[in-house]
mmCIF file of C-alpha atoms and ligand atoms in Angstrom:
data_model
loop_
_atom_site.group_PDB
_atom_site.id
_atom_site.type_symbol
_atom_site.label_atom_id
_atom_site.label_comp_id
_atom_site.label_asym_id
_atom_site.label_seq_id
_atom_site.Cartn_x
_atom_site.Cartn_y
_atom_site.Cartn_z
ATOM 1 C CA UNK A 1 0.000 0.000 0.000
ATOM 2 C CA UNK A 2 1.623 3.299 -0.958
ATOM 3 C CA UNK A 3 2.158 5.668 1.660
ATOM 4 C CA UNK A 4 -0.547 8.092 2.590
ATOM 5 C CA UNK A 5 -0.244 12.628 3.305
ATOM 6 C CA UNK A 6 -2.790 14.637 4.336
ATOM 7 C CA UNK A 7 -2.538 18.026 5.806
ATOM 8 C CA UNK A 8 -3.819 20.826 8.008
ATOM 9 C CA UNK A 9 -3.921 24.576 8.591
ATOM 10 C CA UNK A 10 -3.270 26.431 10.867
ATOM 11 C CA UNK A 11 -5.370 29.426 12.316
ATOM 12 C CA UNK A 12 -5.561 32.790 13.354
ATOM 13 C CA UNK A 13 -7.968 34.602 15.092
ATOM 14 C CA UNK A 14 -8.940 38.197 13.729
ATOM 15 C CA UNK A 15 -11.258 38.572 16.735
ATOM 16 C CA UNK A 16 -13.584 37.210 19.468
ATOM 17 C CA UNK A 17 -10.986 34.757 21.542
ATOM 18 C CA UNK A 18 -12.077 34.159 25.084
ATOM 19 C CA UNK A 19 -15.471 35.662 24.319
ATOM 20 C CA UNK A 20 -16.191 33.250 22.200
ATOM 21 C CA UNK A 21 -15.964 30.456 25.133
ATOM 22 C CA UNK A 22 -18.901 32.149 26.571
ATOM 23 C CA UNK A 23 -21.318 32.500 23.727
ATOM 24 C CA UNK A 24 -20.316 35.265 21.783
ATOM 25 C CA UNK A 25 -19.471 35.128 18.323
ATOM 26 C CA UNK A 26 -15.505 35.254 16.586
ATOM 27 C CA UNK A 27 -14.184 35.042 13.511
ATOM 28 C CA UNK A 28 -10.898 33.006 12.411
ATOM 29 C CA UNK A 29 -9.383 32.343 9.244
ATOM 30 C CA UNK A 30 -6.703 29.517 8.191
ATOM 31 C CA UNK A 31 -3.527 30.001 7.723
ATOM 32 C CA UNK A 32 -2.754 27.956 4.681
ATOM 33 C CA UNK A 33 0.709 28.829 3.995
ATOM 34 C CA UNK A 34 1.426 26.828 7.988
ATOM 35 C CA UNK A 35 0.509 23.335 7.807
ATOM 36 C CA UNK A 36 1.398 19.852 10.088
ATOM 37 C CA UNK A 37 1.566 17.073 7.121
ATOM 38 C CA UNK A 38 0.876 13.212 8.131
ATOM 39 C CA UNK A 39 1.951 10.580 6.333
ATOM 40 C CA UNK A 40 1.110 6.856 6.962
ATOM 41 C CA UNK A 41 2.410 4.177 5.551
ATOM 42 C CA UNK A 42 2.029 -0.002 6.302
ATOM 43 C CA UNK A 43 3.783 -1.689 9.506
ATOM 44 C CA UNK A 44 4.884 -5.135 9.745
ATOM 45 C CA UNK A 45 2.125 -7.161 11.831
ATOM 46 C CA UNK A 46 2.013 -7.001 14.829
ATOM 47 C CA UNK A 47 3.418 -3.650 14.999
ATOM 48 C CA UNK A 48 0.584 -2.128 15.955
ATOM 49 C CA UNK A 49 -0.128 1.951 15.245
ATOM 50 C CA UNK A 50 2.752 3.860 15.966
ATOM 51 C CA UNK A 51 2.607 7.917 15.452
ATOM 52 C CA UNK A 52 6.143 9.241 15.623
ATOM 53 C CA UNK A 53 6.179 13.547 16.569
ATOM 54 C CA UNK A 54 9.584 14.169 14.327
ATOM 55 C CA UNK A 55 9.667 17.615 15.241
ATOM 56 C CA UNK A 56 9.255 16.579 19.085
ATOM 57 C CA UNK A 57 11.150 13.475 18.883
ATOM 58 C CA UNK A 58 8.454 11.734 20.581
ATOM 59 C CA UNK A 59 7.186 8.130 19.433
ATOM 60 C CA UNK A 60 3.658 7.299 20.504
ATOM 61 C CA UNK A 61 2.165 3.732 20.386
ATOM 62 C CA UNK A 62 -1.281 3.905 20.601
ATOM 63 C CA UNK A 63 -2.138 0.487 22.314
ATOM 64 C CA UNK A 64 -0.919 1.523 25.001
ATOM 65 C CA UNK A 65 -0.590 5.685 25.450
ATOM 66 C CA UNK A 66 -2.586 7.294 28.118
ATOM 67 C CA UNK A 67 -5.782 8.155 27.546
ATOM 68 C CA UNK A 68 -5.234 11.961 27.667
ATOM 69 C CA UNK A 69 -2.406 11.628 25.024
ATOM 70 C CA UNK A 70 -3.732 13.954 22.297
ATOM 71 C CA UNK A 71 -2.301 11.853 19.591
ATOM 72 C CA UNK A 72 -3.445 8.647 21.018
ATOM 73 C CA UNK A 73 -6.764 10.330 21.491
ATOM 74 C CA UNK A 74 -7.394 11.287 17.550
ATOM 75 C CA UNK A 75 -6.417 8.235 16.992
ATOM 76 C CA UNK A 76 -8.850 6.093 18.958
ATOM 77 C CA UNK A 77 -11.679 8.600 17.887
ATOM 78 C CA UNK A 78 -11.064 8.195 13.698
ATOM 79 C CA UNK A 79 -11.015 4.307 14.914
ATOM 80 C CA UNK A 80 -13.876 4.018 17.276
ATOM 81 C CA UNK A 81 -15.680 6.417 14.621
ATOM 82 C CA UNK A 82 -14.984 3.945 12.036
ATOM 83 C CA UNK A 83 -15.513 0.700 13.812
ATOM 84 C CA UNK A 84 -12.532 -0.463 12.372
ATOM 85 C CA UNK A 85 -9.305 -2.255 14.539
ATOM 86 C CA UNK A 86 -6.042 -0.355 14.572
ATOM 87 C CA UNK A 87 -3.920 -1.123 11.448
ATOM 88 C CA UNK A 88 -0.585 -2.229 11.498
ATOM 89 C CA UNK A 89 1.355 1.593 10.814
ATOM 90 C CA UNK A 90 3.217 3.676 11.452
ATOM 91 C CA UNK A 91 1.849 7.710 10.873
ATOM 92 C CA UNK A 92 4.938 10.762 10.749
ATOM 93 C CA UNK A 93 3.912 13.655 11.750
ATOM 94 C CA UNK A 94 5.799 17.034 11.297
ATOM 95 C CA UNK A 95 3.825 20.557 11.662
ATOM 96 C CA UNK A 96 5.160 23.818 10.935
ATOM 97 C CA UNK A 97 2.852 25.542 13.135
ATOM 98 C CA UNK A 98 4.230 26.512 16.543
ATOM 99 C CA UNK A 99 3.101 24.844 19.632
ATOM 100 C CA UNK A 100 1.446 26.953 22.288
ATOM 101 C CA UNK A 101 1.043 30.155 20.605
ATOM 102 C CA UNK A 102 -2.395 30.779 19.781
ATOM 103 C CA UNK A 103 -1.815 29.466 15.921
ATOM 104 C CA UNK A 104 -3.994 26.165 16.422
ATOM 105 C CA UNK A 105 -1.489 23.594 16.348
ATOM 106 C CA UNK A 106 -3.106 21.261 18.506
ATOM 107 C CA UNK A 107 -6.200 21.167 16.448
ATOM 108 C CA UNK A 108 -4.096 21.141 13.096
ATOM 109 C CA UNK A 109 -2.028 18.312 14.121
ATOM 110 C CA UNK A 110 -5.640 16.229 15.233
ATOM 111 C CA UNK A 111 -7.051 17.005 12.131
ATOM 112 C CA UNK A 112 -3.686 15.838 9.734
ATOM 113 C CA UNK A 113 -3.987 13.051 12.030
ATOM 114 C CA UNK A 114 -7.825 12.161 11.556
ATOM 115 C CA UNK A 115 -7.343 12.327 8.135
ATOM 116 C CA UNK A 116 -4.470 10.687 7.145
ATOM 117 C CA UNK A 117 -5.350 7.583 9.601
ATOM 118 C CA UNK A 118 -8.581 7.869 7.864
ATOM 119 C CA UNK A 119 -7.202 7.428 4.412
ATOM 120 C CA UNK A 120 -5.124 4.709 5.087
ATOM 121 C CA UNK A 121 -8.205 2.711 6.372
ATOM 122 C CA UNK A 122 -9.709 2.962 2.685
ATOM 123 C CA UNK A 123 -11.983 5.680 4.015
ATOM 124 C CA UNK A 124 -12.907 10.022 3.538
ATOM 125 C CA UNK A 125 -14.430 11.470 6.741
ATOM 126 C CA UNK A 126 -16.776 14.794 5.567
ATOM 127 C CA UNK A 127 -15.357 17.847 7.212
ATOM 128 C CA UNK A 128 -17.740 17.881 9.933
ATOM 129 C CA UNK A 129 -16.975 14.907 11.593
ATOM 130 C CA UNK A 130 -13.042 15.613 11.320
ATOM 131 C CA UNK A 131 -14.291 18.972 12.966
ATOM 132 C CA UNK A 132 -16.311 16.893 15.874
ATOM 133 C CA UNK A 133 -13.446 14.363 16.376
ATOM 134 C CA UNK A 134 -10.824 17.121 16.598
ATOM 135 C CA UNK A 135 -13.536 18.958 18.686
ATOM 136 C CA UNK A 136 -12.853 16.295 21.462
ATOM 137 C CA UNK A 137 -9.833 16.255 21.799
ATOM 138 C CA UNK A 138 -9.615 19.728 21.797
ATOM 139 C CA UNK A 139 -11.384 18.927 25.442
ATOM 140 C CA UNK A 140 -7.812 17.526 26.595
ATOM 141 C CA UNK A 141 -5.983 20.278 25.706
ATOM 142 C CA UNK A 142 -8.149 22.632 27.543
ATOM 143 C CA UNK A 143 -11.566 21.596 29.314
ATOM 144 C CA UNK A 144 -14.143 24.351 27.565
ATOM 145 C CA UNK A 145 -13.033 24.787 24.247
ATOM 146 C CA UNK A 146 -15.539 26.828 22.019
ATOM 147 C CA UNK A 147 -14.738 24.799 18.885
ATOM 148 C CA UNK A 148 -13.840 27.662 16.754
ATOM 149 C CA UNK A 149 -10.147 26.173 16.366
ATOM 150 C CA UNK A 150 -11.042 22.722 15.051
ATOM 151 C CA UNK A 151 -14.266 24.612 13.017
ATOM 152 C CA UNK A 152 -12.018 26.586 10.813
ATOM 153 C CA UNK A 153 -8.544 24.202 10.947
ATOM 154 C CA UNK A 154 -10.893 21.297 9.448
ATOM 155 C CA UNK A 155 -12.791 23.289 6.877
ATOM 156 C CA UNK A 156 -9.862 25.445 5.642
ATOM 157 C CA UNK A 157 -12.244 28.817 5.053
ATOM 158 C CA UNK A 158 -12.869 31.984 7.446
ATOM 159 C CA UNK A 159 -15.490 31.163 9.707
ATOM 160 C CA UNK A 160 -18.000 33.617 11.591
ATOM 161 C CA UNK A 161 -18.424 31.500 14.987
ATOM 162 C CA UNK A 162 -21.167 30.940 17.645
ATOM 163 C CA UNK A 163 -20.165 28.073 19.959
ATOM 164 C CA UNK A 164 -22.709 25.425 19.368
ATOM 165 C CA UNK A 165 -23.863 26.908 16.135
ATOM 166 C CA UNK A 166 -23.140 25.414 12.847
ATOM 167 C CA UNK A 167 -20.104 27.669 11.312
ATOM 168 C CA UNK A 168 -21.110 30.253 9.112
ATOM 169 C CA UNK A 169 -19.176 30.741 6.271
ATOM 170 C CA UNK A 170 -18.731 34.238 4.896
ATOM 171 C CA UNK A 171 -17.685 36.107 2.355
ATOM 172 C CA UNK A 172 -14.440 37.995 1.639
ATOM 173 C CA UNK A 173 -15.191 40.225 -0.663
ATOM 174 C CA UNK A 174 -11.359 41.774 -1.257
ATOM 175 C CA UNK A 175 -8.371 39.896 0.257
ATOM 176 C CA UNK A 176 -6.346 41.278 2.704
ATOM 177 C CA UNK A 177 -2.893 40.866 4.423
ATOM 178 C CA UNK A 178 -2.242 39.829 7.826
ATOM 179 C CA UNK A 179 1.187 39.531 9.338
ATOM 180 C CA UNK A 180 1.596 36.893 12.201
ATOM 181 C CA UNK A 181 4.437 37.319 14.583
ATOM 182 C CA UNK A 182 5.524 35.419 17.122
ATOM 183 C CA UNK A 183 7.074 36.598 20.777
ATOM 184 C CA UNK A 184 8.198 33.547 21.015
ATOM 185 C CA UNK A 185 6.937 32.892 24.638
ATOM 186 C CA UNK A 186 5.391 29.837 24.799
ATOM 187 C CA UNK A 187 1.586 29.747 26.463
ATOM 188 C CA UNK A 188 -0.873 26.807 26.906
ATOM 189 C CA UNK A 189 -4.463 27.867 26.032
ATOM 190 C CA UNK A 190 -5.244 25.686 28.817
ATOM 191 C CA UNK A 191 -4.397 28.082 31.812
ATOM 192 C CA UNK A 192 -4.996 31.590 29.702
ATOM 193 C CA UNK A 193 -8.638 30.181 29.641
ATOM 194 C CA UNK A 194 -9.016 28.599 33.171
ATOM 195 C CA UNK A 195 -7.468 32.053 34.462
ATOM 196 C CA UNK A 196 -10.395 34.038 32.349
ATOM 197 C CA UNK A 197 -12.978 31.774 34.396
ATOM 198 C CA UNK A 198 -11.728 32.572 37.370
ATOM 199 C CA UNK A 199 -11.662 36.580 36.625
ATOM 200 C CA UNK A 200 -15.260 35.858 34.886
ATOM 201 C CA UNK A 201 -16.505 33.711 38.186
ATOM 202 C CA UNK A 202 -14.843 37.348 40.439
ATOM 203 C CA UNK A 203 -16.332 39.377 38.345
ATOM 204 C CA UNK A 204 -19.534 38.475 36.585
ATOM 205 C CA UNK A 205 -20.877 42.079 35.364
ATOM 206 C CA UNK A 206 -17.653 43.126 34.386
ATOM 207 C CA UNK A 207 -16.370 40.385 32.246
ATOM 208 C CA UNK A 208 -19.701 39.781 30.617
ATOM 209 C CA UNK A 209 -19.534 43.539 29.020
ATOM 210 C CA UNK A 210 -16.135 42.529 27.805
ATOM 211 C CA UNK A 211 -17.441 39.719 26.434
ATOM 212 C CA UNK A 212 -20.385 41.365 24.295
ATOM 213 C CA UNK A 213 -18.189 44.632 23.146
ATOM 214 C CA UNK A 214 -16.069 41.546 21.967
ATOM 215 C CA UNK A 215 -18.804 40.142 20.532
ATOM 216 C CA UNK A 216 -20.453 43.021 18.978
ATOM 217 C CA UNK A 217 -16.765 44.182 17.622
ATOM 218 C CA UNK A 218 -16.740 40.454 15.583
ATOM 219 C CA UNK A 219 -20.069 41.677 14.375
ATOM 220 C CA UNK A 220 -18.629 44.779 12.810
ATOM 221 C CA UNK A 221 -15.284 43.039 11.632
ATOM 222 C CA UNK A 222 -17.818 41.090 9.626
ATOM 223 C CA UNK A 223 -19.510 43.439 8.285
ATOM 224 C CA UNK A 224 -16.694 45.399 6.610
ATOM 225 C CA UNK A 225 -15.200 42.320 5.650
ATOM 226 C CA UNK A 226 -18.452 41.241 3.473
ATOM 227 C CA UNK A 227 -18.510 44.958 2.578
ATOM 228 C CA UNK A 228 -14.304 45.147 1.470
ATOM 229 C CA UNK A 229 -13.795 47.779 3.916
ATOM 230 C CA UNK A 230 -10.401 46.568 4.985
ATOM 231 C CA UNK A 231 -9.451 49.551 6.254
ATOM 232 C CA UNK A 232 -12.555 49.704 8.683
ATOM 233 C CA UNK A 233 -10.979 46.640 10.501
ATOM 234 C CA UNK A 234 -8.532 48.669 12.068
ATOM 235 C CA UNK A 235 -9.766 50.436 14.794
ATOM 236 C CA UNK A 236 -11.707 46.978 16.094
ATOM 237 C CA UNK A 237 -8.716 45.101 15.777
ATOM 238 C CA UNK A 238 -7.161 47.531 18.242
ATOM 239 C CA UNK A 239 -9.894 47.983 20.300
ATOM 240 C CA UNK A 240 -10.153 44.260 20.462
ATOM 241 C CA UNK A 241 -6.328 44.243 21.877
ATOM 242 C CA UNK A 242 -7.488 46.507 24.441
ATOM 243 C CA UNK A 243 -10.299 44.309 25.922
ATOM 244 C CA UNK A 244 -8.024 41.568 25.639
ATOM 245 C CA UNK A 245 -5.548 43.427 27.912
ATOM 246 C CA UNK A 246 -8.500 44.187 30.413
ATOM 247 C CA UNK A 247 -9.226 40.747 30.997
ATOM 248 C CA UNK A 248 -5.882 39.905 31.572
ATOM 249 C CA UNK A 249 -4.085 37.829 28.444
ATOM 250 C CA UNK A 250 -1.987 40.244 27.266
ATOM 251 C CA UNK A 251 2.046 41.016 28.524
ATOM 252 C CA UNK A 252 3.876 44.159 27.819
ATOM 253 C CA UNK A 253 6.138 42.127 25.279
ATOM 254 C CA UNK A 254 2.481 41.562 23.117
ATOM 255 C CA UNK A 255 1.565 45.078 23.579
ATOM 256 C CA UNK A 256 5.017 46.254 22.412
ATOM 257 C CA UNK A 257 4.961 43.744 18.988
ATOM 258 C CA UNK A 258 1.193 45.431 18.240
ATOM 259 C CA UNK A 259 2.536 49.062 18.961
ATOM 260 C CA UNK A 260 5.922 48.515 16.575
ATOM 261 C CA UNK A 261 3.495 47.017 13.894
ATOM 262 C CA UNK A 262 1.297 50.072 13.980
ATOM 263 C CA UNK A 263 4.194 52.729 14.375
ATOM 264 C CA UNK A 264 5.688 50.966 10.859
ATOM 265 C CA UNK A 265 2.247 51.551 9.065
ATOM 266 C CA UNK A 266 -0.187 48.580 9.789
ATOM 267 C CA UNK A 267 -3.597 49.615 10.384
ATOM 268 C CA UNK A 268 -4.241 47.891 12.975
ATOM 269 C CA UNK A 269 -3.255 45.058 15.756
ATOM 270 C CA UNK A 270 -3.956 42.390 18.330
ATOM 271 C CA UNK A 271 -2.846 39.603 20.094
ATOM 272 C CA UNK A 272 -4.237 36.605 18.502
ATOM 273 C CA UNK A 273 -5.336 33.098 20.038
ATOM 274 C CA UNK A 274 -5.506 32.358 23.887
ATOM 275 C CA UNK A 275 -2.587 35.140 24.942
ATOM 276 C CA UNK A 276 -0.475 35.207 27.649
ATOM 277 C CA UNK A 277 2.484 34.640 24.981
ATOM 278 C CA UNK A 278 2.338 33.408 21.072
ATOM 279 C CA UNK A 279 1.704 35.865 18.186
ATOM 280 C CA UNK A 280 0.120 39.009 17.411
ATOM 281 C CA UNK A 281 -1.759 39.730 14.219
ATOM 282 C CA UNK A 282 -1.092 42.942 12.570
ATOM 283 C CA UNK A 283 -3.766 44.115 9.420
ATOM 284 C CA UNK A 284 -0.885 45.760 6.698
ATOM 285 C CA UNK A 285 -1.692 47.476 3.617
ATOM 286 C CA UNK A 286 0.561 45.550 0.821
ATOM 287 C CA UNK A 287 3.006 48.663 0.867
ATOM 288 C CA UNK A 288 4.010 47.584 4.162
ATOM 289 C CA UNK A 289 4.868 44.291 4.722
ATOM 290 C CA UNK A 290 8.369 44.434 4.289
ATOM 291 C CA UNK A 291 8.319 47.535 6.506
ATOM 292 C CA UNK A 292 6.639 46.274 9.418
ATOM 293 C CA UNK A 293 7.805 42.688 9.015
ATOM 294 C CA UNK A 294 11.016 43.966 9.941
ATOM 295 C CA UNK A 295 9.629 46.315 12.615
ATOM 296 C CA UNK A 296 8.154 43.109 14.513
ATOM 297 C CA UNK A 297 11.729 41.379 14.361
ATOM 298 C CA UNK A 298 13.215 44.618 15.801
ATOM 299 C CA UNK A 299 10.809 44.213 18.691
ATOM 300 C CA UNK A 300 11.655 41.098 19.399
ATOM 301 C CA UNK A 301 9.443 38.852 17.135
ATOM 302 C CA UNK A 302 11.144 35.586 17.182
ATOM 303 C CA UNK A 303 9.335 34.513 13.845
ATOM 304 C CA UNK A 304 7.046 36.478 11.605
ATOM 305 C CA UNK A 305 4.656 35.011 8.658
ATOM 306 C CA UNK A 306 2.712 36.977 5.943
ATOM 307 C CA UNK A 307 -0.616 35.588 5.057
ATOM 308 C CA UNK A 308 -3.574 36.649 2.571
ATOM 309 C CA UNK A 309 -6.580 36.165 3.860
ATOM 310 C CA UNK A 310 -8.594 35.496 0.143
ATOM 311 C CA UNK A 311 -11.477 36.352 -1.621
ATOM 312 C CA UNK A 312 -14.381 33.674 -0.875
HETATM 313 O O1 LIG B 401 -4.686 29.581 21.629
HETATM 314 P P1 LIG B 401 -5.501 28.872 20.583
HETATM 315 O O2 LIG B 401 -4.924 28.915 19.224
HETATM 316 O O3 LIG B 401 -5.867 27.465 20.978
HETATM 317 O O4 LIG B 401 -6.911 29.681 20.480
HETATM 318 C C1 LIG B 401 -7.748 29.682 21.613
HETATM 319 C C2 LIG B 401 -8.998 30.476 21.426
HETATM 320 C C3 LIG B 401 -9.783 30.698 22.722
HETATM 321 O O5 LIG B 401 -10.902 31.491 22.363
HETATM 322 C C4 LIG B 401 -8.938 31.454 23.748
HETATM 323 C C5 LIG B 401 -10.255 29.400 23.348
HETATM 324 C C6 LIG B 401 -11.386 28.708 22.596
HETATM 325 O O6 LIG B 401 -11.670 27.560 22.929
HETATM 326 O O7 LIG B 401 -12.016 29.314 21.723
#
């Protein structure tokens, strides 16, 4: 049997993280230019299914992995989903997006995962149950995810999201550019989220009007994007970075990548993903990129990736 690749996105979020957990709406878009590939290929039997991390140097065997081993996990969920035995394999995984910062990568890496596993059994899983299966282990990595990471990570296209609510595709009437930059601290959705509860559980009235001005901002963001009024993103991407300061996910080396990016010319920019660390978005006219690219590296931006968000 010849060997088998399949591959995920990763994701940003343009706006509504954290919110989002609590019923208001976000949009994300993929990041198709930062994939994790999988590629399976036949074991000798009795070997069992084997999923070897290259990048992490780990080697998982799924017989007998915990239970809360993410990789183990995707893989008993394609299989139980299935009702098929585990093949004899042996599944390489490498991802390009970073781990812990607020690009997706768990999700990505699930969904490579389902699919690839998925293949090699003779079989194509429709998007939404990839999404679902991914959506569960999501749960692992952090106990109340919304489901906008394995929503737009599984069906590759910007997503307006409302946790619980079928995703709602929408359209992008002119493309844009984001730049992604990393501050290369490392930050586990996980505890950014649990650490939100708390603040939330403290401070009901408070947090819930950060939550709807998020909400309503993702409203807006849609609106001009449906409209092609890039430029009209700007001031609610910043705003959104603000709110996301308030409720504590922010650090002054996040705050310093989004100030450099607007100082070189982008229009606008935010921390993106759970916080606490990982990458900040900024919205650059096309002039710009190579200015503020290298503005973010001069503030200390460990890596930074263009991306065009396009036309749907
Ligand atoms: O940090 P990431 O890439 O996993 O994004 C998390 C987004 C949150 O809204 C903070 C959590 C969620 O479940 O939606």
């Amino acid at each position: 049997m010849p060997d088998i690749t399949r591959s995920a996105p990763g994701k940003v979020i343009l706006c509504g993280e954290h919110s989002v957990v609590y019923g208001y709406p976000a949009i994300a878009v993929p990041v198709s230019g930062l994939r994790a590939r999988a590629t399976i290929s036949a074991a000798p039997s009795g070997s069992g299914l084997r999923i070897v991390a290259a990048d992490l140097n780990e080697t998982v065997q799924v017989k007998t992995a915990l239970p809360t081993h993410p990789l183990a996990a995707i893989a008993r969920g394609v299989l139980a989903h299935l009702a098929l035995p585990e093949p004899d394999a042996t599944l390489t995984l490498r991802s390009e997006v970073p781990i812990a910062a607020g690009l997706g990568s768990g999700t990505t890496v699930s969904v490579a995962v389902a699919r690839a596993l998925a293949a090699h059994l003779g079989q194509e899983l429709d998007t939404e149950t990839v999404s679902a299966l991914a959506y569960e282990v999501e749960k692992i990595h952090h106990g109340t995810p919304s489901g906008i990471d394995n929503t737009v990570v599984a069906y590759e296209r910007p997503v307006y999201f409302v946790k619980g609510q079928p995703p709602t595709p929408f359209t992008i009437h002119t493309p844009f550019h984001l730049l992604i930059a990393n501050s290369g601290i490392p930050s586990a959705t996980r505890h950014t989220v649990a650490a939100v509860r708390q603040r939330w559980e403290a401070n009901r009235a408070t947090y819930e009007a950060y939550f709807k001005r998020m909400g309503d901002i993702a409203d807006a963001a849609r609106e001009h994007i449906e409209a092609g009024q890039i430029k009209h993103l700007a001031p609610l991407l910043d705003e959104n970075h603000a709110l996301l300061r308030d409720i504590g996910v922010s650090l002054p080396v996040l705050d310093q990548l989004v100030s450099a990016a607007r100082e070189a010319g982008a229009w606008g920019a935010k921390l993106t993903g759970g916080g606490g660390g990982g990458n900040v978005i900024a919205l650059v006219p096309p002039a710009h990129i190579e200015t503020v690219t290298a503005a973010l590296r001069q503030a200390g931006a460990t890596q930074v990736w263009h991306t065009e968000v396009e036309s749907h």
